[in-house]
Amino acid sequence: MGHITANTSGGPVVTADKPSGPWRDAWRAFRKNKMAMLGLSMILLFVLIALLAPVLSPYDYKAQELSNRLQPPSAAHWFGTDDLGRDILSRVLHGARISLWVGTFSVVGSIILGTLLGILAGFFGRWLDMIISRLFDILLAFPSILLAIAIVAILGPSLQNALLAIAIVNIPTYGRLVRAKVLSLKNEEYITAARAIGMKNSGILLHHIMPNSLTPIIVQGTLGIATAIIEAAALGFLGLGAQPPAPEWGKMLSDSRQFIATAPWTVMFPGLSIMFTVLAFNLMGDGLRDALDPRMKS
């Protein structure tokens, strides 16, 4: 709705207000955060690289040329070659696909299961809350990477099992976050009013509880992707993640660790790729937290 101001000639001038809303206001606040926009730009760049990896790669990432093994960066091989003569640039580009895929889908799985369990525990309480909370406590009693290693060791080393293990170990993070949010929401006046007019629990959950629980999930999920990428790289480094010849960044680091002194480029470029990807998600996650959390606003 517009508001009226006076111009220099004395007549009224109607100026239109900018459309407003919680998500629109959050986007405006996010855009003002330069570091958050930098993180978003970096993420979009990595996504573009992952999508166009077959086009951008100068060589087949699996092609071996032993006569060119451990060649330093040059015009022919911008990132050099590894111990099997494979082009590191091509492998790094294709590795973006694996890292983003594992990071994104493991977090999506954690969010779905964690949100479901957190809502059940927080909304219905009693014995259900006790069982689910104790389950979260048991999972949190183990260091996440050790629990992920144990799960992959049981299921067998593979990229899919690494994704599943990362999703499982992060369920309590989202479950406890959602449970705490639901506990604070279910006693609000509008929830009481919804009950008073006869709205069923399913309607309250879908129309009131879940929409108002999205903010912390979005923020934690964005930060969680960065953590998941590191965990996937750690499992790959230990040989429990992607298997050869898949160009997973952590596996590339593991395969090249013996050449750190003689051929440092073999570990430098995969390591930098992990660092910049994690940094990008952390920057964007911090920006989302500042934009979506009312307590962070002046």
Coordinates of N, CA and C in Angstrom, one line a residue, residues 131-280:
I131 N 12.0 -41.9 24.4 CA 12.6 -42.9 23.5 C 13.5 -42.2 22.5
I132 N 12.9 -41.2 21.8 CA 13.6 -40.5 20.7 C 14.8 -39.7 21.3
S133 N 14.6 -39.1 22.4 CA 15.7 -38.3 23.0 C 16.9 -39.2 23.4
R134 N 16.5 -40.4 24.0 CA 17.6 -41.3 24.4 C 18.3 -41.8 23.2
L135 N 17.6 -42.0 22.0 CA 18.2 -42.4 20.8 C 19.2 -41.4 20.3
F136 N 18.8 -40.1 20.4 CA 19.7 -39.0 20.0 C 20.9 -39.0 21.0
D137 N 20.7 -39.2 22.3 CA 21.8 -39.2 23.2 C 22.8 -40.3 22.9
I138 N 22.3 -41.5 22.5 CA 23.2 -42.6 22.2 C 24.1 -42.3 21.0
L139 N 23.5 -41.7 19.9 CA 24.2 -41.4 18.7 C 25.2 -40.3 19.0
L140 N 24.9 -39.3 19.9 CA 25.8 -38.2 20.2 C 26.9 -38.6 21.1
A141 N 26.8 -39.8 21.7 CA 27.8 -40.2 22.7 C 29.1 -40.6 21.9
F142 N 28.9 -40.9 20.6 CA 30.1 -41.3 19.8 C 30.6 -40.1 19.0
P143 N 31.9 -39.9 18.9 CA 32.4 -38.9 17.9 C 31.9 -39.2 16.5
S144 N 31.4 -38.2 15.8 CA 30.7 -38.5 14.6 C 31.5 -39.2 13.5
I145 N 32.8 -38.8 13.4 CA 33.6 -39.5 12.4 C 33.9 -41.0 12.8
L146 N 34.0 -41.3 14.1 CA 34.2 -42.7 14.5 C 33.0 -43.5 14.2
L147 N 31.8 -42.9 14.5 CA 30.6 -43.6 14.2 C 30.4 -43.8 12.7
A148 N 30.7 -42.8 11.9 CA 30.6 -43.0 10.5 C 31.6 -44.1 10.0
I149 N 32.8 -44.1 10.5 CA 33.7 -45.2 10.2 C 33.2 -46.6 10.5
A150 N 32.6 -46.7 11.7 CA 32.0 -48.0 12.1 C 30.9 -48.4 11.2
I151 N 30.0 -47.5 10.8 CA 28.9 -47.8 10.0 C 29.4 -48.3 8.6
V152 N 30.4 -47.5 8.0 CA 30.9 -47.9 6.7 C 31.7 -49.2 6.8
A153 N 32.4 -49.4 7.9 CA 33.1 -50.7 8.1 C 32.1 -51.9 8.1
I154 N 30.9 -51.7 8.7 CA 29.9 -52.8 8.7 C 29.3 -53.0 7.3
L155 N 28.9 -51.9 6.7 CA 28.2 -52.0 5.4 C 29.2 -52.2 4.2
G156 N 30.4 -51.8 4.4 CA 31.4 -52.0 3.3 C 31.8 -50.7 2.6
P157 N 33.0 -50.5 2.3 CA 33.5 -49.2 1.7 C 32.8 -48.9 0.4
S158 N 32.2 -47.8 0.2 CA 31.6 -47.3 -1.0 C 31.1 -45.9 -0.8
L159 N 30.9 -45.2 -1.9 CA 30.4 -43.8 -1.8 C 29.0 -43.8 -1.2
Q160 N 28.1 -44.7 -1.6 CA 26.8 -44.7 -1.2 C 26.7 -45.0 0.3
N161 N 27.5 -46.0 0.8 CA 27.5 -46.3 2.2 C 28.1 -45.1 3.1
A162 N 29.1 -44.4 2.5 CA 29.6 -43.2 3.2 C 28.5 -42.1 3.3
L163 N 27.8 -41.9 2.2 CA 26.7 -41.0 2.3 C 25.7 -41.4 3.4
L164 N 25.3 -42.7 3.4 CA 24.3 -43.1 4.4 C 24.9 -42.9 5.8
A165 N 26.2 -43.2 6.0 CA 26.8 -43.1 7.3 C 26.8 -41.6 7.8
I166 N 27.1 -40.7 6.9 CA 27.1 -39.3 7.2 C 25.7 -38.8 7.6
A167 N 24.7 -39.3 6.8 CA 23.4 -38.9 7.1 C 22.9 -39.4 8.5
I168 N 23.3 -40.6 8.8 CA 22.9 -41.2 10.1 C 23.5 -40.4 11.3
V169 N 24.8 -40.2 11.2 CA 25.5 -39.5 12.4 C 25.0 -38.1 12.6
N170 N 24.4 -37.5 11.6 CA 24.0 -36.1 11.7 C 22.5 -35.9 12.0
I171 N 21.8 -37.1 12.1 CA 20.3 -37.0 12.4 C 20.1 -36.3 13.8
P172 N 20.8 -36.6 14.9 CA 20.6 -36.0 16.2 C 20.7 -34.5 16.1
T173 N 21.6 -33.9 15.3 CA 21.8 -32.5 15.2 C 20.5 -31.8 14.8
Y174 N 19.9 -32.3 13.8 CA 18.6 -31.7 13.3 C 17.4 -32.1 14.2
G175 N 17.5 -33.3 14.7 CA 16.4 -33.7 15.6 C 16.3 -32.9 16.8
R176 N 17.4 -32.7 17.5 CA 17.3 -31.9 18.8 C 17.0 -30.5 18.5
L177 N 17.5 -29.9 17.4 CA 17.2 -28.6 17.0 C 15.7 -28.4 16.8
V178 N 15.1 -29.3 16.0 CA 13.6 -29.2 15.7 C 12.8 -29.5 17.0
R179 N 13.2 -30.4 17.8 CA 12.5 -30.7 19.1 C 12.4 -29.5 19.9
A180 N 13.6 -28.8 20.1 CA 13.6 -27.6 20.9 C 12.7 -26.5 20.4
K181 N 12.7 -26.4 19.0 CA 11.8 -25.4 18.4 C 10.3 -25.7 18.6
V182 N 10.0 -27.0 18.4 CA 8.6 -27.4 18.6 C 8.1 -27.2 20.0
L183 N 9.0 -27.5 21.0 CA 8.6 -27.3 22.4 C 8.3 -25.8 22.7
S184 N 9.0 -24.9 22.0 CA 8.8 -23.5 22.3 C 7.5 -23.0 21.5
L185 N 7.2 -23.7 20.4 CA 6.1 -23.3 19.6 C 4.7 -23.8 20.0
K186 N 4.7 -25.0 20.5 CA 3.4 -25.7 20.8 C 2.6 -25.0 21.9
N187 N 3.3 -24.2 22.7 CA 2.5 -23.4 23.8 C 2.2 -22.0 23.4
E188 N 2.5 -21.6 22.1 CA 2.1 -20.3 21.7 C 0.6 -20.1 21.6
E189 N 0.2 -18.9 21.6 CA -1.3 -18.6 21.7 C -2.0 -19.0 20.4
Y190 N -1.3 -18.9 19.2 CA -2.0 -19.2 18.0 C -2.2 -20.8 17.9
I191 N -1.3 -21.5 18.5 CA -1.5 -23.0 18.6 C -2.7 -23.3 19.4
T192 N -2.8 -22.6 20.6 CA -3.9 -22.8 21.5 C -5.2 -22.5 20.7
A193 N -5.2 -21.4 20.0 CA -6.4 -21.0 19.2 C -6.7 -22.0 18.2
A194 N -5.7 -22.6 17.5 CA -6.0 -23.6 16.5 C -6.6 -24.8 17.1
R195 N -6.2 -25.2 18.3 CA -6.8 -26.3 19.0 C -8.3 -26.0 19.4
A196 N -8.5 -24.7 19.8 CA -9.8 -24.3 20.3 C -10.9 -24.4 19.1
I197 N -10.4 -24.1 17.9 CA -11.4 -24.1 16.8 C -11.5 -25.5 16.2
G198 N -10.8 -26.5 16.8 CA -11.0 -27.9 16.4 C -10.0 -28.4 15.4
M199 N -8.9 -27.7 15.1 CA -7.9 -28.1 14.2 C -7.2 -29.4 14.7
K200 N -7.1 -30.4 13.8 CA -6.4 -31.6 14.2 C -4.9 -31.4 14.3
N201 N -4.3 -32.4 15.0 CA -2.8 -32.3 15.2 C -2.1 -32.3 13.9
S202 N -2.6 -33.1 12.9 CA -1.9 -33.1 11.6 C -1.9 -31.7 11.0
G203 N -3.1 -31.0 11.1 CA -3.2 -29.7 10.5 C -2.3 -28.7 11.2
I204 N -2.2 -28.8 12.6 CA -1.4 -27.9 13.3 C 0.1 -28.1 13.0
L205 N 0.5 -29.4 12.8 CA 1.9 -29.7 12.4 C 2.2 -29.1 11.1
L206 N 1.3 -29.3 10.1 CA 1.6 -28.9 8.7 C 1.5 -27.4 8.5
H207 N 0.6 -26.8 9.1 CA 0.3 -25.4 8.8 C 0.9 -24.4 9.8
H208 N 1.3 -24.9 11.0 CA 1.9 -24.0 12.0 C 3.3 -24.4 12.5
I209 N 3.4 -25.6 12.9 CA 4.7 -26.0 13.5 C 5.8 -26.1 12.5
M210 N 5.6 -26.8 11.4 CA 6.6 -27.0 10.4 C 7.1 -25.7 9.7
P211 N 6.1 -24.8 9.3 CA 6.6 -23.6 8.6 C 7.4 -22.7 9.6
N212 N 7.1 -22.7 10.9 CA 7.8 -21.9 11.8 C 9.1 -22.5 12.3
S213 N 9.3 -23.8 11.9 CA 10.6 -24.5 12.3 C 11.6 -24.5 11.2
L214 N 11.2 -23.8 10.0 CA 12.1 -23.9 8.9 C 13.4 -23.1 9.0
T215 N 13.3 -22.0 9.7 CA 14.5 -21.1 9.8 C 15.7 -21.8 10.4
P216 N 15.7 -22.4 11.6 CA 16.9 -23.0 12.1 C 17.3 -24.2 11.2
I217 N 16.4 -24.9 10.6 CA 16.7 -26.0 9.8 C 17.5 -25.6 8.5
I218 N 17.1 -24.5 7.9 CA 17.8 -24.0 6.7 C 19.2 -23.5 7.1
V219 N 19.3 -22.8 8.2 CA 20.7 -22.3 8.6 C 21.6 -23.5 8.9
Q220 N 21.1 -24.4 9.7 CA 21.9 -25.6 10.1 C 22.2 -26.5 9.0
G221 N 21.2 -26.6 8.1 CA 21.4 -27.5 6.9 C 22.6 -26.9 6.0
T222 N 22.6 -25.6 5.8 CA 23.6 -25.0 5.0 C 25.0 -25.2 5.6
L223 N 25.1 -25.0 6.9 CA 26.4 -25.2 7.6 C 26.7 -26.7 7.6
G224 N 25.6 -27.6 7.7 CA 25.8 -29.0 7.7 C 26.4 -29.6 6.4
I225 N 26.1 -28.9 5.3 CA 26.7 -29.4 4.0 C 28.2 -29.3 4.1
A226 N 28.7 -28.2 4.7 CA 30.2 -28.0 4.8 C 30.8 -29.2 5.7
T227 N 30.1 -29.5 6.8 CA 30.6 -30.5 7.6 C 30.5 -31.9 6.9
A228 N 29.5 -32.1 6.2 CA 29.3 -33.4 5.5 C 30.4 -33.6 4.4
I229 N 30.8 -32.5 3.7 CA 31.9 -32.6 2.7 C 33.2 -32.9 3.4
I230 N 33.5 -32.3 4.6 CA 34.7 -32.7 5.3 C 34.6 -34.2 5.7
E231 N 33.5 -34.6 6.3 CA 33.4 -36.0 6.7 C 33.5 -37.0 5.5
A232 N 33.0 -36.6 4.4 CA 33.1 -37.5 3.2 C 34.6 -37.5 2.7
A233 N 35.3 -36.4 2.8 CA 36.7 -36.4 2.5 C 37.5 -37.2 3.5
A234 N 37.1 -37.1 4.7 CA 37.8 -37.9 5.7 C 37.6 -39.4 5.5
L235 N 36.4 -39.8 5.2 CA 36.2 -41.2 4.9 C 36.9 -41.7 3.6
G236 N 36.9 -40.8 2.6 CA 37.7 -41.1 1.4 C 39.2 -41.2 1.7
F237 N 39.7 -40.3 2.5 CA 41.1 -40.4 2.9 C 41.5 -41.7 3.5
L238 N 40.5 -42.3 4.3 CA 40.8 -43.5 5.0 C 40.5 -44.7 4.1
G239 N 40.0 -44.5 2.8 CA 39.7 -45.6 1.9 C 38.3 -46.2 2.1
L240 N 37.5 -45.5 2.9 CA 36.1 -46.0 3.2 C 35.0 -45.3 2.4
G241 N 35.4 -44.3 1.6 CA 34.4 -43.6 0.8 C 34.4 -44.1 -0.7
A242 N 34.5 -43.1 -1.6 CA 34.6 -43.4 -3.0 C 35.8 -44.3 -3.3
Q243 N 35.5 -45.3 -4.2 CA 36.6 -46.2 -4.5 C 37.2 -45.9 -5.9
P244 N 38.4 -46.3 -6.1 CA 39.1 -46.0 -7.4 C 38.2 -46.5 -8.6
P245 N 38.2 -45.8 -9.7 CA 39.0 -44.6 -10.1 C 38.2 -43.3 -9.8
A246 N 37.2 -43.3 -9.0 CA 36.4 -42.2 -8.7 C 37.3 -41.0 -8.2
P247 N 37.2 -39.8 -8.7 CA 38.0 -38.7 -8.4 C 37.5 -37.9 -7.2
E248 N 37.3 -38.6 -6.0 CA 36.9 -37.9 -4.8 C 38.0 -37.2 -4.2
W249 N 37.8 -36.0 -3.7 CA 38.9 -35.1 -3.3 C 39.7 -35.8 -2.1
G250 N 38.9 -36.3 -1.1 CA 39.6 -37.0 0.0 C 40.4 -38.1 -0.4
K251 N 39.9 -38.9 -1.3 CA 40.7 -40.1 -1.8 C 41.9 -39.6 -2.6
M252 N 41.8 -38.5 -3.3 CA 43.0 -38.0 -4.0 C 44.1 -37.5 -3.0
L253 N 43.7 -37.0 -1.9 CA 44.6 -36.6 -0.9 C 45.3 -37.8 -0.3
S254 N 44.5 -38.9 -0.1 CA 45.1 -40.1 0.5 C 46.1 -40.8 -0.5
D255 N 45.7 -40.8 -1.8 CA 46.6 -41.4 -2.8 C 47.9 -40.6 -3.0
S256 N 47.9 -39.3 -2.6 CA 49.0 -38.5 -2.9 C 49.8 -38.1 -1.7
R257 N 49.5 -38.6 -0.5 CA 50.1 -38.1 0.7 C 51.6 -38.5 0.7
Q258 N 52.0 -39.6 0.0 CA 53.4 -39.9 0.0 C 54.3 -39.0 -0.9
F259 N 53.6 -38.2 -1.7 CA 54.3 -37.3 -2.6 C 54.2 -35.8 -2.2
I260 N 53.9 -35.6 -0.9 CA 53.8 -34.2 -0.4 C 55.1 -33.4 -0.6
A261 N 56.2 -34.1 -0.4 CA 57.5 -33.4 -0.5 C 58.0 -33.3 -1.9
T262 N 57.8 -34.4 -2.7 CA 58.3 -34.4 -4.0 C 57.4 -33.8 -5.1
A263 N 56.1 -33.9 -4.9 CA 55.1 -33.4 -5.8 C 53.9 -32.8 -5.1
P264 N 54.2 -31.6 -4.5 CA 53.1 -31.0 -3.6 C 51.8 -30.7 -4.3
W265 N 51.9 -30.5 -5.6 CA 50.7 -30.1 -6.4 C 49.6 -31.2 -6.3
T266 N 50.1 -32.4 -6.1 CA 49.1 -33.6 -6.1 C 48.2 -33.5 -4.9
V267 N 48.6 -32.8 -3.8 CA 47.7 -32.7 -2.7 C 47.2 -31.3 -2.5
M268 N 47.9 -30.3 -3.1 CA 47.5 -28.9 -2.9 C 46.2 -28.6 -3.6
F269 N 45.9 -29.0 -4.8 CA 44.7 -28.6 -5.5 C 43.5 -29.3 -5.0
P270 N 43.5 -30.6 -4.7 CA 42.3 -31.2 -4.0 C 42.1 -30.6 -2.6
G271 N 43.2 -30.3 -1.9 CA 43.0 -29.7 -0.6 C 42.4 -28.3 -0.7
L272 N 42.8 -27.5 -1.6 CA 42.3 -26.2 -1.8 C 40.8 -26.3 -2.2
S273 N 40.5 -27.3 -3.0 CA 39.1 -27.4 -3.4 C 38.2 -27.7 -2.3
I274 N 38.6 -28.6 -1.4 CA 37.9 -28.9 -0.2 C 37.7 -27.6 0.7
M275 N 38.8 -26.9 0.9 CA 38.8 -25.7 1.7 C 37.9 -24.6 1.2
F276 N 37.9 -24.3 -0.1 CA 37.1 -23.3 -0.7 C 35.6 -23.7 -0.7
T277 N 35.3 -24.9 -0.9 CA 33.9 -25.4 -0.9 C 33.3 -25.3 0.5
V278 N 34.1 -25.7 1.5 CA 33.6 -25.6 2.9 C 33.5 -24.2 3.3
L279 N 34.5 -23.4 2.9 CA 34.4 -21.9 3.3 C 33.2 -21.3 2.7
A280 N 32.9 -21.6 1.4 CA 31.7 -21.0 0.8 C 30.4 -21.4 1.5

